[in-house]
């Protein structure tokens, strides 16, 4: 799978190593000086390579376009459907506090208990030893059960989860579009349902100075989708009519729709960074700028407890 992680968009598949050693990830970023080690690591290069390869893979493509859906992709969607069903089976509890409904802890406890079994349904039997390692990223990808919050570090853990599946050969080069459009998009739907159902707090949010309270990657991949679009320009995503008419085709606009549903008041006030982005002349420049922003703000400072785990398989 190594070729998948080398830009631009590799076309060859490389068989996974015959012998692989798996281990339970542990936190490696404990102090500020550890960040330099992380930025120099092969894991960091692989993670960013994964993000950027997918960015190229969805360039100019709609969510509704045709693409290959492999058996592992279908199994990942089934896994996410299970998480969705558990939300329905775990309704919010009555409590004095408006935010951070404690029922989330009950939901999370079920995931914590079942994660390895869920992962085992996705990976082939000869890779069963990988399940305990890969499952850690799945558990880290849904939010923090103590604080009942969710943020871009948890999102990064899900990307790391998918990256791990690629590294061990479960997902392949020709799964690129399905990874984003089928799996990651379904993940976003489940996370939004979690956020709304349990009133989860933003984790590490920069408020009005941040891009979004909860997500980052769908803005990167979503802006790539819109590159060279014949009529939609960055200035259009602040137009409610345009968003309503096109959100099912473009991940970026789906994010904007969710923001407008969750927040009140002028868009320029509650989402100032996005408002500023709407003045950028082209989607290509938006995409490039978001990638720089992701490297600077998310990959370097977002949740050392998550990205610092990045994997032995990487």
CSV table of C-alpha atoms in Angstrom, one decimal:
chain,number,residue,atom,x,y,z
A,1,UNK,CA,0.0,0.0,0.0
A,2,UNK,CA,3.0,2.3,0.2
A,3,UNK,CA,2.3,3.8,-3.2
A,4,UNK,CA,-1.1,5.1,-2.0
A,5,UNK,CA,0.7,7.5,0.3
A,6,UNK,CA,3.1,9.0,-2.2
A,7,UNK,CA,1.7,12.0,-4.1
A,8,UNK,CA,0.4,12.7,-6.6
A,9,UNK,CA,-2.2,9.9,-6.7
A,10,UNK,CA,-0.3,6.6,-7.1
A,11,UNK,CA,-1.7,4.0,-9.4
A,12,UNK,CA,0.2,0.9,-8.3
A,13,UNK,CA,-0.8,-1.3,-5.4
A,14,UNK,CA,1.9,-2.7,-3.2
A,15,UNK,CA,1.3,-5.9,-1.3
A,16,UNK,CA,1.4,-5.5,2.5
A,17,UNK,CA,4.5,-7.0,4.2
A,18,UNK,CA,4.4,-10.8,4.8
A,19,UNK,CA,5.1,-10.3,8.5
A,20,UNK,CA,3.7,-7.4,10.4
A,21,UNK,CA,4.1,-6.7,14.1
A,22,UNK,CA,1.1,-5.0,15.8
A,23,UNK,CA,1.0,-3.2,19.2
A,24,UNK,CA,-1.4,-1.2,21.2
A,25,UNK,CA,-0.7,2.5,20.4
A,26,UNK,CA,0.4,4.7,23.3
A,27,UNK,CA,0.7,8.4,23.7
A,28,UNK,CA,4.1,9.7,22.4
A,29,UNK,CA,3.5,13.5,22.4
A,30,UNK,CA,3.8,14.5,26.0
A,31,UNK,CA,5.7,17.8,26.0
A,32,UNK,CA,6.1,20.6,23.4
A,33,UNK,CA,9.5,19.4,22.3
A,34,UNK,CA,7.9,16.0,21.2
A,35,UNK,CA,6.1,17.9,18.4
A,36,UNK,CA,9.3,18.2,16.4
A,37,UNK,CA,9.8,14.4,16.6
A,38,UNK,CA,6.3,13.9,15.4
A,39,UNK,CA,6.7,16.3,12.5
A,40,UNK,CA,9.9,14.4,11.4
A,41,UNK,CA,8.4,10.9,11.8
A,42,UNK,CA,7.4,8.5,9.0
A,43,UNK,CA,3.9,8.4,10.6
A,44,UNK,CA,3.4,12.1,10.1
A,45,UNK,CA,4.6,11.8,6.4
A,46,UNK,CA,2.2,8.8,5.9
A,47,UNK,CA,-0.7,10.5,7.5
A,48,UNK,CA,-0.3,13.7,5.5
A,49,UNK,CA,0.3,11.7,2.4
A,50,UNK,CA,-2.9,9.9,3.0
A,51,UNK,CA,-4.9,13.1,3.4
A,52,UNK,CA,-3.4,14.7,0.3
A,53,UNK,CA,-3.7,11.6,-1.9
A,54,UNK,CA,-7.5,11.5,-1.1
A,55,UNK,CA,-7.6,15.3,-1.8
A,56,UNK,CA,-6.4,14.6,-5.3
A,57,UNK,CA,-8.6,11.6,-5.7
A,58,UNK,CA,-11.9,13.6,-5.2
A,59,UNK,CA,-10.8,16.6,-7.1
A,60,UNK,CA,-13.6,17.9,-9.3
A,61,UNK,CA,-15.9,15.0,-8.4
A,62,UNK,CA,-19.5,15.1,-6.9
A,63,UNK,CA,-20.6,13.0,-3.9
A,64,UNK,CA,-23.3,11.6,-6.2
A,65,UNK,CA,-20.9,10.5,-9.0
A,66,UNK,CA,-20.3,6.8,-9.7
A,67,UNK,CA,-17.3,5.0,-8.1
A,68,UNK,CA,-16.3,1.6,-7.1
A,69,UNK,CA,-17.6,0.3,-3.7
A,70,UNK,CA,-15.5,-2.7,-2.5
A,71,UNK,CA,-16.5,-5.2,0.1
A,72,UNK,CA,-14.3,-3.6,2.8
A,73,UNK,CA,-16.0,-0.2,2.1
A,74,UNK,CA,-19.4,-1.8,2.5
A,75,UNK,CA,-18.2,-3.4,5.8
A,76,UNK,CA,-17.0,0.0,7.1
A,77,UNK,CA,-20.4,1.6,6.3
A,78,UNK,CA,-22.1,-1.3,8.1
A,79,UNK,CA,-19.8,-0.6,11.1
A,80,UNK,CA,-20.8,3.1,11.1
A,81,UNK,CA,-24.5,2.1,10.7
A,82,UNK,CA,-24.1,0.1,13.9
A,83,UNK,CA,-22.8,3.1,15.7
A,84,UNK,CA,-25.8,5.1,14.4
A,85,UNK,CA,-28.2,2.5,15.6
A,86,UNK,CA,-26.6,2.5,19.1
A,87,UNK,CA,-27.5,6.3,19.3
A,88,UNK,CA,-31.1,5.4,18.7
A,89,UNK,CA,-30.9,2.8,21.4
A,90,UNK,CA,-29.3,5.2,23.9
A,91,UNK,CA,-31.6,8.3,24.2
A,92,UNK,CA,-30.4,11.4,26.1
A,93,UNK,CA,-31.2,11.4,29.8
A,94,UNK,CA,-32.9,14.1,31.8
A,95,UNK,CA,-30.3,16.2,33.5
A,96,UNK,CA,-29.9,19.8,34.8
A,97,UNK,CA,-27.1,20.7,32.4
A,98,UNK,CA,-28.0,21.7,28.9
A,99,UNK,CA,-24.8,20.5,27.4
A,100,UNK,CA,-22.8,17.2,27.5
A,101,UNK,CA,-25.6,14.7,28.0
A,102,UNK,CA,-24.3,11.9,30.2
A,103,UNK,CA,-26.0,9.3,28.0
A,104,UNK,CA,-23.1,9.7,25.7
A,105,UNK,CA,-20.9,7.9,28.2
A,106,UNK,CA,-23.3,4.9,28.0
A,107,UNK,CA,-23.1,4.9,24.2
A,108,UNK,CA,-19.3,5.2,24.4
A,109,UNK,CA,-19.0,2.4,26.9
A,110,UNK,CA,-20.6,0.1,24.3
A,111,UNK,CA,-18.1,1.2,21.7
A,112,UNK,CA,-15.3,0.7,24.1
A,113,UNK,CA,-16.4,-2.8,24.8
A,114,UNK,CA,-17.2,-3.8,21.2
A,115,UNK,CA,-14.6,-1.9,19.1
A,116,UNK,CA,-12.3,-4.8,18.5
A,117,UNK,CA,-15.2,-7.0,17.4
A,118,UNK,CA,-16.4,-4.3,15.0
A,119,UNK,CA,-12.9,-3.9,13.5
A,120,UNK,CA,-12.7,-7.7,13.2
A,121,UNK,CA,-15.7,-7.6,10.9
A,122,UNK,CA,-13.8,-5.3,8.5
A,123,UNK,CA,-10.4,-7.0,8.3
A,124,UNK,CA,-9.7,-10.5,7.0
A,125,UNK,CA,-8.9,-13.3,9.4
A,126,UNK,CA,-5.2,-13.5,8.5
A,127,UNK,CA,-4.9,-9.9,9.9
A,128,UNK,CA,-6.9,-10.6,13.1
A,129,UNK,CA,-3.8,-9.6,15.2
A,130,UNK,CA,-4.2,-6.0,13.9
A,131,UNK,CA,-7.7,-5.5,15.4
A,132,UNK,CA,-6.5,-4.4,18.9
A,133,UNK,CA,-4.2,-1.7,17.4
A,134,UNK,CA,-6.6,-0.4,14.8
A,135,UNK,CA,-9.5,-0.4,17.2
A,136,UNK,CA,-7.8,2.3,19.3
A,137,UNK,CA,-8.2,4.8,16.6
A,138,UNK,CA,-11.8,4.0,16.1
A,139,UNK,CA,-12.5,4.5,19.8
A,140,UNK,CA,-10.6,7.8,19.8
A,141,UNK,CA,-12.5,9.1,16.8
A,142,UNK,CA,-15.9,9.7,18.3
A,143,UNK,CA,-15.2,12.2,21.1
A,144,UNK,CA,-14.1,12.2,24.7
A,145,UNK,CA,-16.4,10.3,27.2
A,146,UNK,CA,-15.2,12.2,30.2
A,147,UNK,CA,-15.6,15.7,28.9
A,148,UNK,CA,-18.4,14.7,26.4
A,149,UNK,CA,-16.7,16.8,23.7
A,150,UNK,CA,-15.6,16.3,20.1
A,151,UNK,CA,-13.2,18.1,17.8
A,152,UNK,CA,-10.7,17.9,15.0
A,153,UNK,CA,-8.4,15.7,16.9
A,154,UNK,CA,-11.1,13.0,17.1
A,155,UNK,CA,-11.7,13.5,13.4
A,156,UNK,CA,-8.0,13.0,12.8
A,157,UNK,CA,-8.2,9.7,14.7
A,158,UNK,CA,-10.8,8.5,12.3
A,159,UNK,CA,-8.5,9.5,9.4
A,160,UNK,CA,-5.7,7.6,11.2
A,161,UNK,CA,-8.1,4.6,11.5
A,162,UNK,CA,-8.7,4.6,7.7
A,163,UNK,CA,-4.9,5.1,7.1
A,164,UNK,CA,-4.2,2.0,9.2
A,165,UNK,CA,-6.6,0.0,7.2
A,166,UNK,CA,-4.8,1.2,4.0
A,167,UNK,CA,-1.4,0.4,5.5
A,168,UNK,CA,-2.3,-3.2,6.2
A,169,UNK,CA,-3.9,-3.6,2.7
A,170,UNK,CA,-7.6,-3.8,3.7
A,171,UNK,CA,-8.3,-0.6,1.6
A,172,UNK,CA,-6.7,-0.2,-1.8
A,173,UNK,CA,-5.8,2.5,-4.2
A,174,UNK,CA,-9.0,2.2,-6.2
A,175,UNK,CA,-11.0,2.7,-2.9
A,176,UNK,CA,-9.9,6.4,-2.8
A,177,UNK,CA,-13.2,8.0,-3.8
A,178,UNK,CA,-15.3,5.6,-1.7
A,179,UNK,CA,-13.1,6.2,1.3
A,180,UNK,CA,-14.1,9.9,1.2
A,181,UNK,CA,-17.6,9.8,-0.4
A,182,UNK,CA,-19.0,6.6,1.2
A,183,UNK,CA,-17.1,6.0,4.4
A,184,UNK,CA,-15.9,9.4,5.6
A,185,UNK,CA,-19.2,11.1,4.6
A,186,UNK,CA,-21.1,8.5,6.6
A,187,UNK,CA,-18.8,9.1,9.5
A,188,UNK,CA,-19.7,12.8,9.4
A,189,UNK,CA,-23.4,12.0,9.4
A,190,UNK,CA,-22.9,9.8,12.6
A,191,UNK,CA,-20.8,12.4,14.3
A,192,UNK,CA,-23.3,15.1,13.6
A,193,UNK,CA,-26.0,12.9,15.1
A,194,UNK,CA,-23.8,12.4,18.1
A,195,UNK,CA,-23.2,16.1,18.5
A,196,UNK,CA,-26.9,17.0,18.3
A,197,UNK,CA,-28.2,14.1,20.3
A,198,UNK,CA,-25.8,14.4,23.2
A,199,UNK,CA,-25.1,18.2,22.9
A,200,UNK,CA,-21.4,17.6,22.7
A,201,UNK,CA,-19.1,20.5,23.4
A,202,UNK,CA,-16.5,21.5,20.8
A,203,UNK,CA,-13.1,20.1,21.9
A,204,UNK,CA,-10.3,22.8,21.8
A,205,UNK,CA,-12.5,25.1,19.7
A,206,UNK,CA,-11.0,28.5,18.8
A,207,UNK,CA,-14.5,30.0,18.7
A,208,UNK,CA,-15.0,32.6,16.0
A,209,UNK,CA,-11.3,32.4,15.1
A,210,UNK,CA,-11.5,28.7,14.2
A,211,UNK,CA,-12.6,27.3,10.9
A,212,UNK,CA,-15.3,25.1,12.5
A,213,UNK,CA,-16.2,23.9,15.9
A,214,UNK,CA,-16.0,20.2,15.0
A,215,UNK,CA,-14.5,19.4,11.6
A,216,UNK,CA,-11.7,20.3,9.2
A,217,UNK,CA,-11.1,17.5,6.7
A,218,UNK,CA,-14.4,17.8,4.9
A,219,UNK,CA,-13.6,21.4,4.1
A,220,UNK,CA,-10.3,20.4,2.5
A,221,UNK,CA,-11.7,17.5,0.5
A,222,UNK,CA,-14.9,19.5,-0.1
A,223,UNK,CA,-13.0,22.4,-1.6
A,224,UNK,CA,-11.1,19.9,-3.8
A,225,UNK,CA,-14.4,18.6,-5.1
A,226,UNK,CA,-15.3,22.2,-6.3
A,227,UNK,CA,-12.1,23.0,-8.1
A,228,UNK,CA,-12.8,24.1,-11.7
A,229,UNK,CA,-16.6,24.0,-11.1
A,230,UNK,CA,-18.2,25.8,-14.1
A,231,UNK,CA,-20.5,28.0,-12.0
A,232,UNK,CA,-19.9,27.6,-8.2
A,233,UNK,CA,-17.3,30.0,-6.8
A,234,UNK,CA,-16.1,30.4,-3.2
A,235,UNK,CA,-18.3,33.5,-2.9
A,236,UNK,CA,-21.4,31.4,-3.4
A,237,UNK,CA,-21.2,29.2,-0.3
A,238,UNK,CA,-22.5,32.0,1.8
A,239,UNK,CA,-25.7,32.1,-0.3
A,240,UNK,CA,-28.4,30.0,1.4
A,241,UNK,CA,-30.1,29.2,-1.9
A,242,UNK,CA,-26.9,27.9,-3.5
A,243,UNK,CA,-26.2,25.7,-0.4
A,244,UNK,CA,-29.7,24.3,-0.3
A,245,UNK,CA,-29.6,23.4,-4.0
A,246,UNK,CA,-26.1,21.8,-4.1
A,247,UNK,CA,-25.2,20.4,-0.6
A,248,UNK,CA,-26.0,16.8,-1.6
A,249,UNK,CA,-23.2,17.0,-4.2
A,250,UNK,CA,-20.5,18.7,-2.3
A,251,UNK,CA,-19.1,18.0,1.1
A,252,UNK,CA,-18.1,21.6,1.7
A,253,UNK,CA,-21.6,22.8,1.2
A,254,UNK,CA,-23.0,20.1,3.5
A,255,UNK,CA,-20.7,21.4,6.2
A,256,UNK,CA,-22.0,25.0,5.7
A,257,UNK,CA,-25.6,23.7,5.9
A,258,UNK,CA,-24.9,22.0,9.2
A,259,UNK,CA,-23.3,25.2,10.6
A,260,UNK,CA,-26.3,27.3,9.6
A,261,UNK,CA,-28.6,24.8,11.2
A,262,UNK,CA,-26.7,24.7,14.5
A,263,UNK,CA,-25.9,28.4,14.8
A,264,UNK,CA,-27.9,31.6,14.8
A,265,UNK,CA,-27.0,35.1,13.8
A,266,UNK,CA,-25.1,36.6,10.8
A,267,UNK,CA,-22.7,34.0,9.2
A,268,UNK,CA,-19.9,36.6,9.2
A,269,UNK,CA,-20.1,36.8,13.0
A,270,UNK,CA,-20.4,33.1,14.0
A,271,UNK,CA,-18.1,31.7,11.3
A,272,UNK,CA,-15.7,34.6,10.5
A,273,UNK,CA,-12.9,32.4,9.1
A,274,UNK,CA,-15.2,30.8,6.6
A,275,UNK,CA,-16.6,34.2,5.7
A,276,UNK,CA,-13.1,35.4,4.9
A,277,UNK,CA,-12.5,32.3,2.8
A,278,UNK,CA,-15.5,33.2,0.7
A,279,UNK,CA,-13.6,36.1,-0.6
A,280,UNK,CA,-10.8,33.9,-2.0
A,281,UNK,CA,-10.9,34.0,-5.9
A,282,UNK,CA,-10.8,30.3,-6.6
A,283,UNK,CA,-11.4,26.9,-5.1
A,284,UNK,CA,-7.9,25.8,-5.9
A,285,UNK,CA,-6.5,28.6,-3.7
A,286,UNK,CA,-9.1,27.8,-1.0
A,287,UNK,CA,-7.9,24.2,-1.1
A,288,UNK,CA,-4.2,25.1,-0.9
A,289,UNK,CA,-4.8,27.5,1.9
A,290,UNK,CA,-6.8,25.0,3.9
A,291,UNK,CA,-4.1,22.4,3.6
A,292,UNK,CA,-1.5,24.9,4.9
A,293,UNK,CA,-3.9,25.8,7.7
A,294,UNK,CA,-4.4,22.1,8.5
A,295,UNK,CA,-0.7,21.4,8.7
A,296,UNK,CA,0.0,24.4,10.8
A,297,UNK,CA,-2.9,24.3,13.2
A,298,UNK,CA,-4.3,20.8,13.3
A,299,UNK,CA,-1.4,18.5,12.6
A,300,UNK,CA,0.9,20.3,15.0
A,301,UNK,CA,-1.2,21.2,17.9
A,302,UNK,CA,-4.4,19.2,17.7
A,303,UNK,CA,-4.7,16.5,20.3
A,304,UNK,CA,-1.3,15.0,20.9
A,305,UNK,CA,-3.2,12.2,22.6
A,306,UNK,CA,-4.6,11.2,19.2
A,307,UNK,CA,-2.0,12.0,16.5
A,308,UNK,CA,0.8,11.1,18.9
A,309,UNK,CA,-0.6,7.6,18.8
A,310,UNK,CA,0.0,7.2,15.1
A,311,UNK,CA,0.6,3.7,14.4
A,312,UNK,CA,3.3,1.1,14.5
A,313,UNK,CA,1.9,0.0,11.1
A,314,UNK,CA,2.7,3.4,9.8
